[in-house]
């Protein structure tokens, strides 16, 4: 099969790889319908990288597919089932898992990052990582479930309440998913801060009250957020200082974006004086079921987020679109 492979040092290659096979008792073989390109994939391919990955690994971790074969320990009823896959299989045995905190499992080996993923026609995953999804959900929307589940982990930790003011820094795919969930949770206003004006229409389409540049936020701050923001999301990975500044008294900050090269200066005394709570939110925490229900119900139309649907051999073009900031979400159909 053809596959998109991380070759190290910012390089991505198209290669012929052997078809994967079920080897472990609880393995399942999945035919991939669609796989989103994640901001993490772009960070992996940056030089220096903004996220670690294992060279020679097939990329892709935001995917939907149909189970074709199962190992002897897996439920045979999975064969033929359409599934979303948690690409960060939790071990269930480490101290974090035993304490009910699987998002910080110390033994995760992520698909598409440290083991072969889904930018190919087929992928192998643990049966326990599979979550059924209805056939009526379009494949490009189903491919959003994994990042949506990660986002829902962050919003649940922040305990968003109706009528609270929210600010999201960044109108990429993650920022737009946070915007959609915050709006669906009753937060109002939901202000999105994004320097690229061409991204504003998508953020507005998924629930933003207003989309402003950082400069416009400063100019209109008293008008838009007279009391500050109760919930602030960093979907960029480098704007903690701005999040602290815009937060209301007793505000909650969700720090989600990942950029290991960022070193923002922090005015720490504001955290103390405002009584802020800061949540570092990473991957999922029992949030796949609600994320699947969200897209199955059609509670909010996420279609405007899909900028392009491309075949596998055009994956480099999809990466280029995301790097240029001209696409919100690019989905690959192998």
Short mmCIF file of C-alpha atoms in Angstrom, two decimals, residues 4-328:
data_model
loop_
_atom_site.label_atom_id
_atom_site.label_comp_id
_atom_site.label_asym_id
_atom_site.label_seq_id
_atom_site.Cartn_x
_atom_site.Cartn_y
_atom_site.Cartn_z
CA UNK A 4 2.86 8.95 3.94
CA UNK A 5 5.99 8.44 6.06
CA UNK A 6 7.84 10.77 8.39
CA UNK A 7 11.45 10.46 7.25
CA UNK A 8 13.02 12.66 9.93
CA UNK A 9 14.51 16.18 9.82
CA UNK A 10 11.35 17.78 8.49
CA UNK A 11 11.00 15.33 5.59
CA UNK A 12 7.86 13.50 4.51
CA UNK A 13 7.96 10.80 1.84
CA UNK A 14 5.46 8.73 -0.14
CA UNK A 15 6.43 5.06 0.10
CA UNK A 16 5.20 1.57 -0.74
CA UNK A 17 4.70 -0.27 2.53
CA UNK A 18 3.52 -3.83 3.28
CA UNK A 19 -0.15 -4.15 4.14
CA UNK A 20 -0.35 -4.27 7.97
CA UNK A 21 -1.64 -7.43 9.60
CA UNK A 22 -3.24 -8.38 12.89
CA UNK A 23 -0.47 -9.71 15.12
CA UNK A 24 -1.53 -9.09 18.74
CA UNK A 25 -4.60 -10.85 20.17
CA UNK A 26 -6.51 -7.58 20.61
CA UNK A 27 -5.46 -5.98 17.31
CA UNK A 28 -7.94 -4.90 14.66
CA UNK A 29 -7.21 -4.14 11.00
CA UNK A 30 -9.00 -1.03 9.75
CA UNK A 31 -9.58 0.17 6.18
CA UNK A 32 -9.15 3.95 6.37
CA UNK A 33 -11.98 6.12 5.00
CA UNK A 34 -10.55 9.52 5.84
CA UNK A 35 -7.70 10.98 7.87
CA UNK A 36 -7.31 14.61 8.87
CA UNK A 37 -3.99 16.42 8.83
CA UNK A 38 -3.36 17.72 12.33
CA UNK A 39 -1.41 20.76 13.44
CA UNK A 40 0.79 18.26 15.26
CA UNK A 41 1.73 16.76 11.87
CA UNK A 42 2.85 20.21 10.72
CA UNK A 43 4.83 20.71 13.95
CA UNK A 44 6.53 17.33 13.45
CA UNK A 45 7.65 18.44 9.99
CA UNK A 46 8.97 21.81 11.16
CA UNK A 47 12.71 22.39 11.50
CA UNK A 48 13.38 22.43 14.40
CA UNK A 49 10.38 20.24 15.18
CA UNK A 50 7.64 21.58 17.44
CA UNK A 51 6.62 18.02 18.38
CA UNK A 52 8.68 14.80 18.61
CA UNK A 53 8.02 11.78 16.38
CA UNK A 54 9.74 8.55 15.41
CA UNK A 55 11.34 8.58 11.94
CA UNK A 56 10.15 5.92 9.47
CA UNK A 57 6.64 6.03 10.96
CA UNK A 58 3.49 6.26 8.84
CA UNK A 59 1.82 9.54 9.79
CA UNK A 60 -1.85 10.32 10.46
CA UNK A 61 -3.89 9.98 13.65
CA UNK A 62 -7.27 11.71 13.09
CA UNK A 63 -9.19 9.03 11.24
CA UNK A 64 -12.33 7.03 10.62
CA UNK A 65 -12.49 3.61 8.99
CA UNK A 66 -14.12 0.21 8.89
CA UNK A 67 -12.84 -2.87 10.70
CA UNK A 68 -11.84 -5.67 8.31
CA UNK A 69 -10.23 -8.21 10.66
CA UNK A 70 -9.74 -8.79 14.39
CA UNK A 71 -7.39 -10.74 16.62
CA UNK A 72 -8.61 -13.70 18.70
CA UNK A 73 -9.10 -11.59 21.85
CA UNK A 74 -11.15 -8.89 20.10
CA UNK A 75 -14.93 -8.96 19.69
CA UNK A 76 -15.68 -10.56 16.30
CA UNK A 77 -18.75 -8.29 16.05
CA UNK A 78 -16.33 -5.45 15.31
CA UNK A 79 -15.80 -6.79 11.79
CA UNK A 80 -17.65 -4.50 9.43
CA UNK A 81 -18.12 -1.82 12.11
CA UNK A 82 -17.36 1.79 11.23
CA UNK A 83 -15.12 3.21 13.95
CA UNK A 84 -13.26 6.22 15.24
CA UNK A 85 -9.94 5.33 16.84
CA UNK A 86 -8.28 6.83 19.89
CA UNK A 87 -4.74 7.20 18.52
CA UNK A 88 -3.33 7.44 22.05
CA UNK A 89 -4.14 3.99 23.49
CA UNK A 90 -3.98 4.12 27.27
CA UNK A 91 -2.33 1.27 29.17
CA UNK A 92 -4.82 1.12 32.06
CA UNK A 93 -2.06 0.07 34.45
CA UNK A 94 0.23 3.05 35.11
CA UNK A 95 -0.32 5.30 38.16
CA UNK A 96 -2.19 7.93 36.09
CA UNK A 97 -4.53 5.39 34.53
CA UNK A 98 -5.21 3.73 37.87
CA UNK A 99 -6.00 7.14 39.36
CA UNK A 100 -8.59 7.81 36.65
CA UNK A 101 -6.39 10.23 34.67
CA UNK A 102 -5.80 8.40 31.36
CA UNK A 103 -4.93 11.63 29.52
CA UNK A 104 -1.60 11.56 31.36
CA UNK A 105 -0.94 7.84 30.83
CA UNK A 106 2.82 7.31 30.93
CA UNK A 107 2.80 4.43 28.43
CA UNK A 108 1.01 5.96 25.42
CA UNK A 109 2.60 5.12 22.06
CA UNK A 110 0.65 7.36 19.72
CA UNK A 111 -0.47 6.13 16.30
CA UNK A 112 0.84 8.27 13.47
CA UNK A 113 3.57 9.72 15.69
CA UNK A 114 5.47 6.92 17.44
CA UNK A 115 3.86 3.94 15.66
CA UNK A 116 2.31 3.56 12.22
CA UNK A 117 -0.80 5.63 11.62
CA UNK A 118 -3.57 6.14 9.09
CA UNK A 119 -2.18 8.12 6.16
CA UNK A 120 -2.42 4.89 4.20
CA UNK A 121 -5.17 2.55 3.05
CA UNK A 122 -5.03 0.40 6.20
CA UNK A 123 -3.90 0.67 9.82
CA UNK A 124 -3.72 -1.65 12.83
CA UNK A 125 -4.98 -0.45 16.22
CA UNK A 126 -6.01 -1.98 19.55
CA UNK A 127 -9.66 -3.04 19.68
CA UNK A 128 -10.05 -1.15 22.96
CA UNK A 129 -9.24 2.11 21.15
CA UNK A 130 -12.14 1.74 18.69
CA UNK A 131 -15.40 3.66 19.11
CA UNK A 132 -18.39 2.95 16.81
CA UNK A 133 -19.82 5.84 14.80
CA UNK A 134 -22.95 6.03 12.69
CA UNK A 135 -22.75 5.54 8.95
CA UNK A 136 -24.69 8.76 8.30
CA UNK A 137 -21.83 11.04 9.41
CA UNK A 138 -19.79 12.16 6.36
CA UNK A 139 -16.27 10.77 6.51
CA UNK A 140 -14.60 14.18 6.49
CA UNK A 141 -16.70 15.23 9.51
CA UNK A 142 -16.09 11.89 11.25
CA UNK A 143 -12.36 12.56 10.90
CA UNK A 144 -12.85 15.59 13.18
CA UNK A 145 -13.95 13.44 16.12
CA UNK A 146 -10.44 12.80 17.48
CA UNK A 147 -9.45 16.49 17.77
CA UNK A 148 -12.99 17.28 18.95
CA UNK A 149 -12.61 14.72 21.76
CA UNK A 150 -9.35 16.41 22.78
CA UNK A 151 -11.07 19.80 22.78
CA UNK A 152 -13.96 18.48 24.88
CA UNK A 153 -11.46 17.33 27.48
CA UNK A 154 -10.32 20.93 27.79
CA UNK A 155 -13.81 22.47 27.94
CA UNK A 156 -14.98 19.90 30.49
CA UNK A 157 -12.01 20.69 32.72
CA UNK A 158 -12.80 24.40 32.47
CA UNK A 159 -16.46 23.68 33.42
CA UNK A 160 -17.91 26.20 30.97
CA UNK A 161 -21.26 27.64 32.08
CA UNK A 162 -23.97 29.34 29.97
CA UNK A 163 -23.55 33.09 29.75
CA UNK A 164 -19.84 33.13 30.50
CA UNK A 165 -17.57 35.20 28.29
CA UNK A 166 -14.97 33.21 26.40
CA UNK A 167 -11.92 34.06 24.31
CA UNK A 168 -10.16 31.66 21.94
CA UNK A 169 -6.71 32.55 20.65
CA UNK A 170 -6.32 31.03 17.19
CA UNK A 171 -8.83 30.21 14.44
CA UNK A 172 -7.18 27.10 13.09
CA UNK A 173 -8.91 23.73 13.36
CA UNK A 174 -8.46 23.42 17.13
CA UNK A 175 -9.49 27.02 17.76
CA UNK A 176 -12.62 26.55 15.65
CA UNK A 177 -13.52 23.32 17.47
CA UNK A 178 -13.13 25.09 20.82
CA UNK A 179 -15.32 27.88 19.45
CA UNK A 180 -18.02 25.39 18.40
CA UNK A 181 -18.05 23.59 21.76
CA UNK A 182 -18.00 26.82 23.77
CA UNK A 183 -20.89 28.22 21.74
CA UNK A 184 -22.85 24.96 22.05
CA UNK A 185 -22.24 25.07 25.83
CA UNK A 186 -23.92 28.47 26.06
CA UNK A 187 -20.85 30.70 26.45
CA UNK A 188 -21.49 34.22 25.16
CA UNK A 189 -19.78 36.15 23.82
CA UNK A 190 -17.22 33.83 22.23
CA UNK A 191 -14.46 36.09 20.90
CA UNK A 192 -11.85 34.56 18.59
CA UNK A 193 -8.49 36.28 18.25
CA UNK A 194 -6.83 35.56 14.92
CA UNK A 195 -4.31 37.69 12.98
CA UNK A 196 -5.31 36.24 9.57
CA UNK A 197 -8.56 37.91 8.54
CA UNK A 198 -9.26 35.23 5.92
CA UNK A 199 -9.88 32.76 8.75
CA UNK A 200 -12.70 34.81 10.25
CA UNK A 201 -15.59 33.41 8.14
CA UNK A 202 -15.01 29.83 9.34
CA UNK A 203 -14.80 30.84 13.01
CA UNK A 204 -18.02 32.85 12.65
CA UNK A 205 -19.73 29.93 10.91
CA UNK A 206 -19.05 27.57 13.82
CA UNK A 207 -20.25 29.92 16.54
CA UNK A 208 -17.92 32.87 17.16
CA UNK A 209 -19.63 36.06 18.25
CA UNK A 210 -16.79 38.11 16.77
CA UNK A 211 -13.36 37.49 15.26
CA UNK A 212 -10.71 40.15 15.85
CA UNK A 213 -7.01 40.59 15.31
CA UNK A 214 -4.77 41.01 18.39
CA UNK A 215 -4.61 44.74 17.64
CA UNK A 216 -8.39 45.01 17.35
CA UNK A 217 -8.79 43.16 20.64
CA UNK A 218 -6.76 45.82 22.39
CA UNK A 219 -8.70 48.65 20.70
CA UNK A 220 -12.14 47.14 21.42
CA UNK A 221 -11.40 45.40 24.70
CA UNK A 222 -13.74 47.51 26.87
CA UNK A 223 -16.54 47.07 24.34
CA UNK A 224 -16.13 43.31 23.77
CA UNK A 225 -15.05 42.19 27.24
CA UNK A 226 -15.80 44.86 29.84
CA UNK A 227 -15.19 42.41 32.68
CA UNK A 228 -12.61 40.18 30.98
CA UNK A 229 -13.06 36.58 29.87
CA UNK A 230 -14.27 33.87 32.23
CA UNK A 231 -12.75 31.17 30.02
CA UNK A 232 -9.67 31.69 27.83
CA UNK A 233 -8.23 29.13 25.42
CA UNK A 234 -4.71 29.14 23.99
CA UNK A 235 -5.15 27.07 20.83
CA UNK A 236 -1.82 28.36 19.49
CA UNK A 237 0.71 27.18 22.04
CA UNK A 238 2.56 30.44 22.68
CA UNK A 239 0.14 33.08 24.02
CA UNK A 240 -0.16 32.30 27.74
CA UNK A 241 0.82 35.86 28.61
CA UNK A 242 -2.05 37.26 26.52
CA UNK A 243 -4.44 34.72 28.07
CA UNK A 244 -3.50 35.87 31.56
CA UNK A 245 -3.93 39.50 30.57
CA UNK A 246 -7.44 39.10 29.09
CA UNK A 247 -8.78 36.80 31.83
CA UNK A 248 -11.41 38.00 34.26
CA UNK A 249 -11.10 37.69 38.01
CA UNK A 250 -11.23 33.97 38.89
CA UNK A 251 -10.98 33.13 35.20
CA UNK A 252 -10.04 29.68 33.90
CA UNK A 253 -7.37 29.22 31.24
CA UNK A 254 -7.13 26.17 28.98
CA UNK A 255 -3.63 25.84 27.53
CA UNK A 256 -3.99 23.43 24.64
CA UNK A 257 -1.78 24.44 21.70
CA UNK A 258 1.61 22.76 21.60
CA UNK A 259 4.83 24.41 20.47
CA UNK A 260 7.90 23.14 22.29
CA UNK A 261 9.99 25.99 20.84
CA UNK A 262 7.87 28.75 22.41
CA UNK A 263 9.19 30.51 25.52
CA UNK A 264 6.63 33.23 26.34
CA UNK A 265 7.34 35.72 29.15
CA UNK A 266 4.83 35.40 31.98
CA UNK A 267 3.69 38.16 34.37
CA UNK A 268 3.14 35.69 37.19
CA UNK A 269 1.74 38.12 39.75
CA UNK A 270 -1.43 38.49 37.64
CA UNK A 271 -2.18 34.79 38.17
CA UNK A 272 -2.09 35.32 41.91
CA UNK A 273 -3.91 38.66 42.00
CA UNK A 274 -6.72 37.50 39.71
CA UNK A 275 -7.04 34.08 41.33
CA UNK A 276 -6.71 32.35 37.96
CA UNK A 277 -6.90 28.61 37.34
CA UNK A 278 -4.73 27.27 34.53
CA UNK A 279 -5.43 23.88 32.94
CA UNK A 280 -2.89 22.21 30.72
CA UNK A 281 -5.13 20.06 28.53
CA UNK A 282 -3.67 17.21 26.52
CA UNK A 283 -5.32 14.50 24.38
CA UNK A 284 -8.56 12.84 25.55
CA UNK A 285 -10.03 11.77 28.87
CA UNK A 286 -13.17 9.62 28.38
CA UNK A 287 -14.36 12.19 25.82
CA UNK A 288 -14.72 10.12 22.65
CA UNK A 289 -18.36 9.14 23.37
CA UNK A 290 -19.58 12.75 23.82
CA UNK A 291 -17.57 13.89 20.79
CA UNK A 292 -19.18 11.18 18.66
CA UNK A 293 -22.64 12.15 19.94
CA UNK A 294 -21.87 15.79 19.10
CA UNK A 295 -21.19 15.05 15.42
CA UNK A 296 -23.90 12.39 15.11
CA UNK A 297 -26.53 14.79 16.46
CA UNK A 298 -25.62 17.60 14.08
CA UNK A 299 -25.77 19.95 17.06
CA UNK A 300 -23.48 22.31 15.17
CA UNK A 301 -22.45 22.26 11.52
CA UNK A 302 -18.69 21.65 11.38
CA UNK A 303 -18.70 21.45 7.58
CA UNK A 304 -17.31 24.99 7.12
CA UNK A 305 -14.09 23.83 8.77
CA UNK A 306 -13.27 21.43 5.91
CA UNK A 307 -11.12 23.45 3.53
CA UNK A 308 -10.01 20.63 1.25
CA UNK A 309 -10.47 16.89 0.76
CA UNK A 310 -7.49 15.41 -1.08
CA UNK A 311 -6.20 12.02 -2.23
CA UNK A 312 -3.22 10.48 -0.46
CA UNK A 313 -0.63 11.56 -3.02
CA UNK A 314 -1.61 15.20 -2.47
CA UNK A 315 -0.83 15.12 1.26
CA UNK A 316 2.17 17.46 0.75
CA UNK A 317 -0.20 19.98 -0.82
CA UNK A 318 -2.43 19.72 2.24
CA UNK A 319 0.53 20.35 4.55
CA UNK A 320 1.43 23.40 2.45
CA UNK A 321 -2.12 24.78 2.72
CA UNK A 322 -2.02 24.48 6.51
CA UNK A 323 1.44 26.03 6.73
CA UNK A 324 0.29 28.97 4.63
CA UNK A 325 -2.70 29.48 6.92
CA UNK A 326 -5.11 29.31 3.97
CA UNK A 327 -6.86 26.14 5.19
CA UNK A 328 -8.61 25.30 8.45
#
